[in-house]
Structures are given as C-alpha cells and as structure tokens.
Short mmCIF file of C-alpha atoms in Angstrom, two decimals:
data_model
loop_
_atom_site.label_atom_id
_atom_site.label_comp_id
_atom_site.label_asym_id
_atom_site.label_seq_id
_atom_site.Cartn_x
_atom_site.Cartn_y
_atom_site.Cartn_z
CA UNK M 1 30.85 70.46 59.04
CA UNK M 2 27.41 71.77 59.88
CA UNK M 3 27.05 75.35 61.09
CA UNK M 4 24.84 76.89 63.70
CA UNK M 5 21.36 77.91 62.66
CA UNK M 6 22.05 81.65 62.59
CA UNK M 7 25.42 81.51 60.82
CA UNK M 8 25.41 82.99 57.34
CA UNK M 9 26.82 80.84 54.55
CA UNK M 10 28.99 82.04 51.67
CA UNK M 11 30.14 80.41 48.46
CA UNK M 12 33.33 81.95 47.06
CA UNK M 13 34.11 80.86 43.51
CA UNK M 14 37.77 80.99 42.61
CA UNK M 15 38.36 80.78 46.33
CA UNK M 16 41.86 79.35 45.91
CA UNK M 17 43.07 82.32 43.81
CA UNK M 18 44.70 85.53 44.98
CA UNK M 19 41.61 87.68 45.52
CA UNK M 20 39.28 84.73 46.15
CA UNK M 21 41.53 83.48 48.93
CA UNK M 22 41.51 86.87 50.67
CA UNK M 23 37.73 87.09 50.28
CA UNK M 24 37.14 83.61 51.71
CA UNK M 25 39.34 84.33 54.72
CA UNK M 26 37.72 87.72 55.32
CA UNK M 27 34.14 86.39 55.18
CA UNK M 28 35.10 83.54 57.51
CA UNK M 29 36.67 86.06 59.90
CA UNK M 30 33.34 87.93 59.78
CA UNK M 31 31.65 84.76 61.05
CA UNK M 32 30.37 83.13 57.89
CA UNK M 33 30.69 79.46 57.00
CA UNK M 34 32.53 79.44 53.68
CA UNK M 35 32.49 76.96 50.82
CA UNK M 36 35.76 77.51 48.97
CA UNK M 37 35.24 76.68 45.30
CA UNK M 38 38.12 75.70 43.05
CA UNK M 39 38.36 74.73 39.39
CA UNK M 40 41.34 72.41 39.22
CA UNK M 41 43.72 72.78 42.17
CA UNK M 42 42.40 71.05 45.30
CA UNK M 43 45.67 71.54 47.21
CA UNK M 44 45.45 75.33 47.01
CA UNK M 45 41.80 75.25 48.06
CA UNK M 46 42.65 73.06 51.04
CA UNK M 47 45.34 75.58 52.05
CA UNK M 48 42.61 78.23 52.26
CA UNK M 49 40.34 75.91 54.25
CA UNK M 50 43.17 75.07 56.65
CA UNK M 51 44.01 78.75 57.15
CA UNK M 52 40.37 79.52 57.95
CA UNK M 53 39.92 76.62 60.35
CA UNK M 54 43.24 77.37 62.05
CA UNK M 55 41.90 80.86 62.77
CA UNK M 56 38.75 79.39 64.30
CA UNK M 57 36.48 79.68 61.27
CA UNK M 58 34.35 77.18 59.38
CA UNK M 59 35.15 76.24 55.78
CA UNK M 60 35.38 73.39 53.31
CA UNK M 61 36.25 73.06 49.64
CA UNK M 62 34.38 71.88 46.55
CA UNK M 63 35.22 71.63 42.85
CA UNK M 64 33.18 72.80 39.87
CA UNK M 65 33.46 74.20 36.36
CA UNK M 66 31.67 77.54 36.79
CA UNK M 67 30.42 77.44 33.19
CA UNK M 68 28.79 74.01 33.63
CA UNK M 69 25.26 74.43 34.96
CA UNK M 70 25.07 70.88 36.36
CA UNK M 71 28.32 71.25 38.29
CA UNK M 72 27.36 74.68 39.62
CA UNK M 73 23.96 73.35 40.77
CA UNK M 74 25.85 70.58 42.57
CA UNK M 75 28.12 73.21 44.16
CA UNK M 76 25.09 74.96 45.63
CA UNK M 77 23.69 71.59 46.71
CA UNK M 78 26.93 70.98 48.59
CA UNK M 79 26.68 74.30 50.42
CA UNK M 80 23.09 73.59 51.40
CA UNK M 81 23.88 70.07 52.55
CA UNK M 82 26.94 71.07 54.60
CA UNK M 83 25.73 74.36 56.04
CA UNK M 84 21.94 74.55 55.61
CA UNK M 85 21.57 77.21 52.91
CA UNK M 86 23.30 79.98 50.95
CA UNK M 87 23.29 83.66 51.92
CA UNK M 88 26.25 85.14 50.05
CA UNK M 89 27.75 84.26 46.66
CA UNK M 90 31.02 85.91 45.65
CA UNK M 91 31.97 85.06 42.08
CA UNK M 92 35.68 85.82 41.73
CA UNK M 93 36.51 83.02 39.26
CA UNK M 94 37.86 84.38 35.99
CA UNK M 95 40.36 84.03 33.17
CA UNK M 96 42.53 86.84 31.73
CA UNK M 97 44.37 86.33 28.43
CA UNK M 98 45.88 89.48 26.94
CA UNK M 99 46.63 90.59 23.39
CA UNK M 100 45.56 93.47 21.12
CA UNK M 101 42.28 92.75 19.34
CA UNK M 102 44.00 92.25 15.97
CA UNK M 103 46.27 89.59 17.46
CA UNK M 104 44.06 87.86 20.04
CA UNK M 105 43.65 84.15 19.38
CA UNK M 106 39.92 83.51 19.06
CA UNK M 107 40.28 80.31 21.07
CA UNK M 108 41.58 82.49 23.92
CA UNK M 109 38.63 84.84 23.45
CA UNK M 110 36.21 81.90 23.57
CA UNK M 111 37.89 80.56 26.72
CA UNK M 112 37.52 83.93 28.45
CA UNK M 113 33.93 84.25 27.29
CA UNK M 114 33.07 80.78 28.59
CA UNK M 115 34.50 81.37 32.06
CA UNK M 116 33.91 85.09 32.53
CA UNK M 117 30.54 85.57 30.83
CA UNK M 118 28.84 82.18 30.77
CA UNK M 119 30.33 81.42 34.20
CA UNK M 120 28.90 84.64 35.65
CA UNK M 121 25.54 83.86 34.09
CA UNK M 122 25.46 80.26 35.36
CA UNK M 123 26.56 81.17 38.90
CA UNK M 124 24.13 84.08 38.92
CA UNK M 125 21.30 81.82 37.79
CA UNK M 126 21.84 79.45 40.71
CA UNK M 127 22.28 82.39 43.11
CA UNK M 128 18.98 83.90 41.91
CA UNK M 129 17.22 80.60 42.57
CA UNK M 130 18.89 79.68 45.85
CA UNK M 131 19.91 82.74 47.87
CA UNK M 132 17.93 83.22 51.05
CA UNK M 133 16.22 86.53 51.92
CA UNK M 134 18.75 89.10 53.03
CA UNK M 135 21.33 87.56 50.72
CA UNK M 136 23.93 89.10 48.47
CA UNK M 137 25.51 88.25 45.13
CA UNK M 138 28.83 89.93 44.38
CA UNK M 139 30.19 89.51 40.86
CA UNK M 140 33.66 90.49 39.69
CA UNK M 141 34.10 93.07 36.97
CA UNK M 142 37.29 95.04 36.27
CA UNK M 143 38.29 98.69 36.23
CA UNK M 144 39.90 98.01 32.84
CA UNK M 145 36.41 98.32 31.30
CA UNK M 146 36.71 102.08 31.87
CA UNK M 147 40.50 102.53 31.97
CA UNK M 148 40.83 101.05 28.47
CA UNK M 149 44.34 99.63 28.67
CA UNK M 150 45.78 98.48 25.35
CA UNK M 151 45.81 94.70 25.01
CA UNK M 152 42.83 94.15 27.27
CA UNK M 153 40.14 94.29 24.56
CA UNK M 154 38.88 90.72 24.88
CA UNK M 155 39.10 90.59 28.66
CA UNK M 156 37.42 93.97 29.11
CA UNK M 157 34.63 92.89 26.75
CA UNK M 158 33.84 89.94 29.01
CA UNK M 159 33.82 92.18 32.09
CA UNK M 160 31.53 94.67 30.38
CA UNK M 161 29.10 91.77 30.06
CA UNK M 162 29.46 91.12 33.80
CA UNK M 163 28.42 94.74 34.45
CA UNK M 164 25.29 94.30 32.34
CA UNK M 165 24.34 91.00 34.00
CA UNK M 166 24.82 92.54 37.44
CA UNK M 167 22.76 95.68 36.86
CA UNK M 168 19.80 93.85 35.34
CA UNK M 169 19.75 90.89 37.74
CA UNK M 170 19.52 93.32 40.67
CA UNK M 171 16.23 94.54 39.18
CA UNK M 172 15.00 91.06 38.29
CA UNK M 173 15.24 90.10 41.98
CA UNK M 174 12.84 92.85 43.07
CA UNK M 175 10.98 91.89 46.22
CA UNK M 176 13.42 89.18 47.29
CA UNK M 177 15.57 91.34 49.65
CA UNK M 178 18.68 90.23 47.75
CA UNK M 179 21.37 92.67 46.62
CA UNK M 180 23.38 92.19 43.44
CA UNK M 181 26.55 94.20 42.92
CA UNK M 182 29.91 93.91 41.21
CA UNK M 183 33.39 94.80 42.41
CA UNK M 184 35.72 96.20 39.74
CA UNK M 185 39.33 96.01 40.99
CA UNK M 186 42.07 98.08 39.44
CA UNK M 187 45.70 96.91 39.22
CA UNK M 188 46.00 94.41 42.08
CA UNK M 189 49.06 92.41 43.07
CA UNK M 190 47.88 88.87 42.34
CA UNK M 191 49.58 86.09 40.37
CA UNK M 192 46.94 86.51 37.63
CA UNK M 193 47.75 90.21 37.26
CA UNK M 194 51.54 90.06 37.65
CA UNK M 195 52.05 87.11 35.27
CA UNK M 196 54.10 88.15 32.24
CA UNK M 197 54.62 91.79 33.29
CA UNK M 198 58.13 93.19 33.71
CA UNK M 199 59.10 95.41 36.63
CA UNK M 200 58.82 98.64 34.64
CA UNK M 201 55.26 97.81 33.59
CA UNK M 202 54.28 96.94 37.14
CA UNK M 203 55.79 100.20 38.43
CA UNK M 204 53.92 102.19 35.79
CA UNK M 205 50.62 100.53 36.72
CA UNK M 206 51.28 101.10 40.41
CA UNK M 207 51.59 104.84 39.79
CA UNK M 208 48.21 105.07 38.04
CA UNK M 209 46.39 105.43 41.35
CA UNK M 210 46.74 108.68 43.32
CA UNK M 211 47.75 106.45 46.25
CA UNK M 212 50.72 105.32 44.11
CA UNK M 213 50.64 101.62 44.83
CA UNK M 214 49.06 98.47 43.52
CA UNK M 215 46.04 97.18 45.32
CA UNK M 216 46.37 94.04 47.41
CA UNK M 217 43.78 91.26 47.67
CA UNK M 218 42.81 92.40 51.17
CA UNK M 219 41.77 95.81 49.77
CA UNK M 220 39.30 94.07 47.49
CA UNK M 221 38.13 91.69 50.22
CA UNK M 222 37.27 94.74 52.35
CA UNK M 223 34.84 95.94 49.69
CA UNK M 224 33.35 92.47 49.26
CA UNK M 225 32.81 92.17 53.02
CA UNK M 226 30.97 95.51 52.96
CA UNK M 227 28.68 94.36 50.14
CA UNK M 228 28.18 90.92 51.70
CA UNK M 229 27.26 92.28 55.11
CA UNK M 230 26.24 95.78 56.14
CA UNK M 231 25.68 97.32 52.68
CA UNK M 232 21.97 96.52 52.33
CA UNK M 233 21.23 99.83 50.57
CA UNK M 234 23.88 99.38 47.89
CA UNK M 235 22.29 97.47 45.02
CA UNK M 236 22.73 97.22 41.27
CA UNK M 237 26.12 98.95 41.41
CA UNK M 238 29.64 98.40 40.10
CA UNK M 239 32.10 99.52 42.79
CA UNK M 240 35.46 100.50 41.35
CA UNK M 241 37.91 99.36 44.00
CA UNK M 242 41.08 100.78 42.53
CA UNK M 243 42.58 103.48 44.72
CA UNK M 244 41.22 106.29 42.54
CA UNK M 245 42.57 105.23 39.12
CA UNK M 246 39.33 106.47 37.51
#
C-alpha cells in the first residue's frame, strides 16, 4: 500500500459519508494517496476504497473516534506508515441533531460538541504537529452559522467554534507553509441533510440559492480540491460553498 515518493497523502475524516466520500474520490482522482477514515461503518469505508482503487487510485481505510486523541494520533501513524507522511487533512466528520434551543436535549448538544468541536480540535492538533511543508488542513463549517435557520441553534454553535479554531490555527502555523481553511456548505443533498425532512421542506431549501437547487457532494469536493491543491494563497478563510445562499 506504499505510495511513490512524490505522491501527496491525504487523510479524509468521515470519508465514508456523503461529502467525505466525494472528497476522498476527488483527491484520489487528483493523484493523492487517501486514507479513508470512518467512525463505525467499515463496509461503507471499504466501498469508497474499492471505488478509488477501481479507478486506478490508491486508498485504504482506518477507524478512529475523532474526539479521542489517542485514536486520532494512531490514525495519523497509520497514514505515515502506509504512505510515508501526511500532506492534506480534510475533516468532514460531524454530527447534526436538530431542535429549537428550548427543546434541544442537552445530551444531543454534548454529543455534537464532542464530535464537532472537540473532534475538530483533536484532528487539528495532530494536523498541526504532523503536516509536511506545503500541506493543507481543511475543516468543515456550515453556512447555517450565517443563514440562521430555526432549529439549528446547537449545531450552528458547534460550527461557529470550527470557524474560530480555523482562523486562529492558520495564524499559529506561521512559517510552516501550511494553509488552514474551512468549507461551509449550504443545503447539500446528503443522507445527513435529507434525514427527517419532508419534500416541501427540501424544495424550500433548494430554492434558497439563486441557482435554485441543492448542492451535491461533488460541488463541495471541488472546493476542497482547490484548497488542498492549487490554493496556496487562500489561508485562514471560511469558504461558503452554497450556490449564493448568503
């Protein structure tokens, strides 16, 4: 599973999910060796790996709890052992549990905070320590931080924290030639987003963008590929990838 000396190496957390899957496949198509991270579903991760290898790319899967610092350190160890180093980290892993603030179960809030905030911090900590020069860290925020949709209070709060982590870490890595940015998707047709929404709600959300459609995972992967590769002068930014919703 080793890669050639000049091949860049990417870790994609949540790589078996809707957006993570598209990101992993896109980075592999761009020539990177990809470690597809998953939390609890090895079969879905292996599907991504098989799709990448069938297309001529290089990929393998590994499990970790993104909020557990020991497991995340081991995830980075795995990438280094299999492929020789880490150049790109894309942190798509996240949890979204929706309810108005007055009704949100605090256990649900704690679960989102653990995965979305602590997970971003833990993955970012390893990325800051391990990324090679010329590397890139891409976190995942959400356009809902600015759109302010009712029912998203707890989720948006965790993504606001991601924005803060991203902007400051970019400055903390001064002199390392490493970029740190976040992608903030708008309404995107993934299982996570569509779960529990009726057709009328989905249609309403689709019309929010001037382009009058939902995003698709490949739209988001396009932005990630830009930040992971040619976008060396974009740093410390949150890119709202939402078709013009805001």
